[in-house]
Short mmCIF file of C-alpha atoms and ligand atoms in Angstrom, two decimals:
data_model
loop_
_atom_site.label_atom_id
_atom_site.label_comp_id
_atom_site.label_asym_id
_atom_site.label_seq_id
_atom_site.Cartn_x
_atom_site.Cartn_y
_atom_site.Cartn_z
CA MET A 18 112.83 158.50 30.01
CA LYS A 19 116.61 158.33 29.57
CA THR A 20 118.13 155.54 31.66
CA ALA A 21 121.18 155.88 33.92
CA ILE A 22 123.35 153.58 36.01
CA ILE A 23 126.39 154.08 38.23
CA VAL A 24 128.37 151.41 40.11
CA HIS A 25 131.24 151.46 42.62
CA GLY A 26 133.86 148.95 43.71
CA GLY A 27 134.52 150.36 47.19
CA ALA A 28 136.12 153.47 48.65
CA GLY A 29 139.24 152.89 50.68
CA ALA A 30 142.98 153.12 51.10
CA TRP A 31 143.68 151.70 47.65
CA ASP A 32 147.22 151.89 46.35
CA THR A 33 146.50 154.17 43.40
CA ASP A 34 149.23 152.57 41.24
CA SER A 35 148.19 149.01 41.93
CA GLU A 36 147.07 146.32 39.53
CA ARG A 37 144.27 145.54 41.96
CA LEU A 38 142.74 149.02 41.56
CA GLU A 39 142.92 148.71 37.79
CA GLN A 40 141.20 145.33 38.02
CA GLY A 41 138.56 146.91 40.29
CA ARG A 42 137.91 149.64 37.72
CA ARG A 43 137.60 147.01 34.97
CA ALA A 44 135.08 145.07 37.03
CA CYS A 45 133.10 148.30 37.47
CA ARG A 46 133.08 148.86 33.70
CA GLN A 47 131.81 145.32 33.12
CA ALA A 48 129.14 145.76 35.80
CA ALA A 49 127.96 149.11 34.40
CA GLN A 50 127.86 147.61 30.92
CA ALA A 51 125.79 144.63 32.11
CA GLY A 52 123.39 146.96 33.95
CA GLN A 53 123.16 149.31 30.97
CA ALA A 54 122.24 146.38 28.70
CA VAL A 55 119.38 145.45 31.03
CA LEU A 56 118.08 149.03 31.01
CA LEU A 57 118.38 149.48 27.24
CA ASN A 58 116.44 146.24 26.72
CA GLY A 59 113.55 147.70 28.71
CA GLY A 60 114.49 145.96 31.98
CA SER A 61 113.77 147.45 35.39
CA ALA A 62 116.17 149.42 37.56
CA LEU A 63 115.92 146.57 40.10
CA ASP A 64 117.06 144.04 37.50
CA ALA A 65 119.85 146.38 36.40
CA VAL A 66 121.29 146.94 39.89
CA GLU A 67 121.05 143.26 40.80
CA THR A 68 122.78 142.27 37.55
CA ALA A 69 125.51 144.85 38.05
CA VAL A 70 126.14 143.89 41.68
CA ARG A 71 126.34 140.20 40.77
CA VAL A 72 129.15 141.03 38.33
CA LEU A 73 130.95 142.93 41.11
CA GLU A 74 130.37 140.13 43.64
CA ASP A 75 131.95 137.69 41.19
CA SER A 76 135.15 139.76 40.92
CA PRO A 77 137.91 138.36 43.16
CA TYR A 78 139.37 141.86 43.40
CA LEU A 79 136.48 143.41 45.32
CA ASP A 80 135.20 142.87 48.87
CA ALA A 81 131.82 141.26 48.20
CA GLY A 82 130.81 137.72 47.30
CA ARG A 83 133.96 136.12 45.91
CA GLY A 84 136.91 138.11 47.28
CA SER A 85 135.26 139.03 50.58
CA TYR A 86 137.57 139.63 53.52
CA LEU A 87 137.96 136.86 56.07
CA ASN A 88 136.78 137.58 59.60
CA SER A 89 138.85 136.98 62.74
CA GLU A 90 137.93 133.27 62.68
CA GLY A 91 138.85 132.77 59.02
CA GLN A 92 135.22 132.70 57.89
CA ILE A 93 133.41 134.94 55.43
CA GLU A 94 130.22 136.72 56.56
CA MET A 95 128.49 138.94 54.02
CA ASP A 96 125.81 141.64 54.05
CA ALA A 97 123.62 142.85 51.16
CA PHE A 98 120.75 145.26 50.50
CA ILE A 99 118.39 146.09 47.62
CA MET A 100 115.61 148.71 47.44
CA ASN A 101 112.82 149.61 45.04
CA GLY A 102 112.39 153.40 44.74
CA ARG A 103 108.79 153.19 43.49
CA THR A 104 107.33 151.16 46.38
CA LEU A 105 110.07 151.62 49.02
CA ASP A 106 110.12 147.81 49.29
CA LEU A 107 113.50 146.53 50.44
CA GLY A 108 115.32 143.29 51.15
CA ALA A 109 118.47 142.82 53.21
CA VAL A 110 120.63 140.03 54.61
CA GLY A 111 123.30 140.24 57.32
CA ALA A 112 126.20 137.98 58.31
CA VAL A 113 125.35 135.26 55.79
CA GLN A 114 127.87 132.53 55.02
CA LEU A 115 128.44 130.32 51.95
CA ILE A 116 126.15 132.22 49.59
CA GLN A 117 127.74 132.96 46.21
CA ASN A 118 125.69 136.09 45.44
CA PRO A 119 124.19 137.65 48.58
CA ILE A 120 122.44 140.35 46.50
CA ARG A 121 120.33 137.62 44.90
CA LEU A 122 119.28 136.47 48.37
CA ALA A 123 118.48 140.05 49.48
CA ARG A 124 116.17 140.40 46.49
CA ARG A 125 114.39 137.14 47.34
CA VAL A 126 113.90 138.41 50.92
CA MET A 127 112.20 141.47 49.42
CA ILE A 128 110.02 139.50 47.03
CA ASP A 129 109.35 136.14 48.68
CA SER A 130 109.32 136.77 52.42
CA PRO A 131 107.04 138.87 54.61
CA HIS A 132 110.16 140.53 56.06
CA CYS A 133 112.71 143.15 55.07
CA PHE A 134 115.86 141.89 56.80
CA LEU A 135 117.06 138.36 57.63
CA VAL A 136 120.38 137.49 59.28
CA GLY A 137 122.70 134.55 59.83
CA ARG A 138 121.31 131.04 59.99
CA GLY A 139 117.75 132.19 59.39
CA ALA A 140 118.77 133.92 56.18
CA GLU A 141 120.69 130.82 55.08
CA ALA A 142 117.68 128.57 55.78
CA PHE A 143 115.51 130.99 53.80
CA ALA A 144 118.02 130.74 50.91
CA GLU A 145 117.61 126.98 50.90
CA SER A 146 113.81 127.31 50.96
CA VAL A 147 113.84 129.46 47.80
CA GLY A 148 116.35 127.27 45.96
CA ILE A 149 119.49 129.37 46.35
CA PRO A 150 122.28 126.79 46.79
CA ARG A 151 125.08 126.94 49.35
CA CYS A 152 128.60 127.34 48.00
CA THR A 153 131.88 126.37 49.68
CA LEU A 154 134.33 128.66 51.45
CA ASP A 155 136.78 127.95 48.63
CA ASP A 156 134.28 129.44 46.16
CA LEU A 157 134.43 132.74 48.06
CA VAL A 158 138.03 133.00 49.22
CA ALA A 159 140.19 135.00 46.88
CA ARG A 160 141.84 137.25 49.42
CA GLU A 161 144.84 135.04 50.09
CA SER A 162 145.93 135.20 46.48
CA MET A 163 145.17 138.92 46.43
CA ASP A 164 147.21 139.46 49.56
CA ALA A 165 150.05 137.56 47.88
CA LEU A 166 149.69 139.90 44.90
CA ASP A 167 150.10 142.89 47.19
CA ILE A 168 153.03 141.41 49.05
CA ALA A 169 154.74 140.58 45.74
CA SER A 170 154.33 144.16 44.60
CA GLY A 171 155.69 145.47 47.91
CA HIS A 172 152.44 146.88 49.28
CA PRO A 173 151.77 146.32 53.00
CA LEU A 174 148.41 144.66 53.64
CA THR A 175 147.22 147.52 55.78
CA ALA A 176 147.50 149.83 52.80
CA VAL A 177 145.06 147.97 50.59
CA THR A 178 141.89 148.27 52.63
CA SER A 179 138.86 148.78 50.45
CA ASP A 180 135.36 147.59 50.81
CA THR A 181 131.93 146.97 49.38
CA VAL A 182 130.31 147.19 45.97
CA GLY A 183 127.12 148.91 44.87
CA ALA A 184 124.92 150.06 42.01
CA THR A 185 122.11 152.58 41.53
CA ALA A 186 119.94 153.03 38.46
CA LEU A 187 117.00 154.83 36.82
CA ASP A 188 114.97 152.86 34.29
CA HIS A 189 112.89 153.71 31.25
CA TYR A 190 109.73 153.89 33.41
CA GLY A 191 111.17 156.47 35.83
CA ASP A 192 111.81 153.97 38.62
CA LEU A 193 114.93 154.12 40.77
CA ALA A 194 116.70 151.22 42.57
CA ALA A 195 119.78 150.76 44.74
CA ALA A 196 121.85 147.69 45.66
CA THR A 197 124.86 147.22 47.95
CA SER A 198 126.88 144.13 48.88
CA THR A 199 129.92 143.57 51.08
CA GLY A 200 132.16 141.12 52.87
CA GLY A 201 132.58 143.78 55.56
CA THR A 202 135.84 144.75 57.15
CA ARG A 203 139.06 142.74 57.25
CA ARG A 204 139.31 140.45 60.33
CA LYS A 205 136.05 141.76 61.81
CA LEU A 206 134.52 140.02 64.81
CA PRO A 207 132.09 137.20 63.94
CA GLY A 208 128.56 138.62 63.90
CA ARG A 209 129.68 142.15 63.06
CA VAL A 210 127.28 143.79 60.60
CA GLY A 211 128.19 147.10 58.98
CA ASP A 212 126.22 149.81 57.25
CA SER A 213 125.64 147.99 53.96
CA PRO A 214 122.38 146.13 54.75
CA LEU A 215 120.96 148.95 56.89
CA VAL A 216 118.29 150.98 55.11
CA GLY A 217 119.34 154.62 54.81
CA ALA A 218 122.96 153.83 55.70
CA GLY A 219 124.32 151.38 53.07
CA GLY A 220 121.64 152.16 50.53
CA TYR A 221 118.41 153.98 49.83
CA ALA A 222 116.06 154.52 46.90
CA ASP A 223 113.03 156.77 46.58
CA ASN A 224 111.53 157.79 43.23
CA ARG A 225 110.85 161.25 44.70
CA THR A 226 114.56 161.89 45.30
CA ALA A 227 117.38 159.50 44.36
CA ALA A 228 118.91 156.02 44.59
CA LEU A 229 122.14 155.80 46.57
CA SER A 230 124.77 153.24 47.62
CA ALA A 231 127.48 153.87 50.23
CA THR A 232 130.92 152.42 50.86
CA GLY A 233 133.59 152.91 53.49
CA HIS A 234 133.88 152.55 57.23
CA GLY A 235 130.51 151.11 58.23
CA GLU A 236 130.71 152.13 61.88
CA ALA A 237 130.88 155.79 60.72
CA LEU A 238 128.52 155.61 57.73
CA MET A 239 125.66 154.21 59.81
CA LYS A 240 125.88 157.03 62.37
CA VAL A 241 124.98 159.68 59.81
CA LEU A 242 122.57 157.48 57.77
CA ILE A 243 124.55 158.70 54.82
CA CYS A 244 122.26 157.51 52.02
CA LYS A 245 119.04 158.85 53.58
CA THR A 246 120.84 162.08 54.42
CA ALA A 247 121.94 162.51 50.79
CA SER A 248 118.44 161.56 49.59
CA ASP A 249 117.04 164.34 51.79
CA PHE A 250 119.52 166.78 50.23
CA VAL A 251 118.14 165.88 46.78
CA GLY A 252 114.65 166.48 48.21
CA GLN A 253 115.83 169.98 49.16
CA GLY A 254 116.85 170.64 45.54
CA PHE A 255 120.48 169.49 45.45
CA SER A 256 121.70 167.66 42.33
CA ALA A 257 122.92 164.07 42.75
CA GLN A 258 126.51 165.31 42.61
CA ALA A 259 126.02 168.12 45.15
CA ALA A 260 124.15 165.72 47.48
CA CYS A 261 126.98 163.16 47.38
CA GLU A 262 129.66 165.79 47.98
CA THR A 263 127.73 167.39 50.85
CA ALA A 264 126.96 164.07 52.53
CA VAL A 265 130.58 162.87 52.32
CA ARG A 266 131.71 166.20 53.78
CA LEU A 267 129.20 165.80 56.61
CA LEU A 268 130.44 162.23 57.22
CA HIS A 269 133.87 163.58 57.98
CA GLU A 270 132.73 166.66 59.90
CA ARG A 271 130.40 164.73 62.23
CA VAL A 272 132.21 161.43 62.83
CA LYS A 273 135.58 161.73 61.04
CA GLY A 274 134.28 159.04 58.69
CA LEU A 275 136.01 157.83 55.55
CA GLY A 276 133.99 156.55 52.64
CA GLY A 277 132.16 157.24 49.44
CA LEU A 278 128.75 157.47 47.85
CA ILE A 279 127.17 157.03 44.41
CA ALA A 280 123.76 158.30 43.28
CA VAL A 281 121.32 158.57 40.42
CA ASP A 282 118.62 161.16 41.06
CA HIS A 283 115.02 161.14 39.80
CA GLN A 284 116.07 163.20 36.76
CA GLY A 285 118.74 160.65 35.82
CA ARG A 286 121.64 162.79 36.95
CA ILE A 287 124.70 160.92 38.20
CA GLY A 288 126.65 161.75 41.38
CA PHE A 289 129.65 160.30 43.15
CA ALA A 290 132.04 161.48 45.89
CA TYR A 291 134.61 159.95 48.25
CA ASN A 292 137.20 161.13 50.75
CA THR A 293 139.55 158.11 50.54
CA ALA A 294 142.54 157.45 48.29
CA ALA A 295 140.35 155.98 45.57
CA MET A 296 136.96 154.49 44.71
CA PRO A 297 136.68 152.66 41.39
CA TYR A 298 133.42 153.56 39.63
CA ALA A 299 131.74 153.42 36.23
CA TYR A 300 128.56 154.90 34.85
CA ALA A 301 126.45 155.08 31.72
CA VAL A 302 123.67 157.48 30.76
CA GLY A 303 121.24 156.21 28.11
CA ASP A 304 123.13 154.40 25.38
CA GLN A 305 126.25 156.54 25.77
CA GLU A 306 129.61 154.89 26.26
CA ILE A 307 130.68 153.78 29.74
CA MET A 308 132.67 156.35 31.72
CA SER A 309 134.96 155.05 34.47
CA GLY A 310 137.60 156.16 36.91
CA HIS A 311 138.85 155.82 40.46
N1 LIG B 416 130.91 149.56 54.38
C1 LIG B 416 130.93 148.19 54.62
C2 LIG B 416 131.19 147.79 55.99
O1 LIG B 416 131.71 148.58 56.78
O2 LIG B 416 130.89 146.67 56.32
#
């Protein structure tokens, strides 16, 4: 079966001429390339989406892992989600602090715990128990320098809101997987958890339909369970592209939501849609060259 992967670097009010958006698109290309290499070497869709999301989490230009927004108390709390489309197994973490790659922890929750979703201190203790080390706040904070970059280029901070990263893939064996990771919204209340780690909202994967990852305003995205809704559209015969476009339209019609969605369907077709200023993305089908945009 021909493999496919698509990644996103967050839908939002990006300044479309900014260096930051260009850096976000570059990070997406690197992530798609890393995921494509896993798939072409016979790796699983789960390995591909985790690898791709780790690249995105490591980018200081995107709101996940390093580069996450600070909350109202100057801390970073992150959410992440991963799902296996063959078994419907999933792992998620919410409001975790001082973890370099939350997607890695979400996967360990799926594999090594009897649970699907761990939050806060419990998730951090679980990380320690499976050998995932704590990092420092300095390892994660990149926003101050990014904010300085925006100020220097004359862009008001309110105009650079963007959020979340994600990846979805189909592997050689016909299995789908989805992964999403985020630092949430700028200056959010401590304890706030958005759509990203919620199954059906921030992500979904089912071999019968599609793998999807969402981005945007979490309080809106979760109300329409955007990823499960789009998965159901694929089940009704929509292509990945038509499902993403229809779900993003519904997001706005029902709750005036702003955001975006990426998908790979069970036939390996790619889809993406957003209703914000931009959403950096990149994708690769089989061994074809990486396509990217925003
Ligand atoms: N979409 C990410 C969040 O709202 O936290």
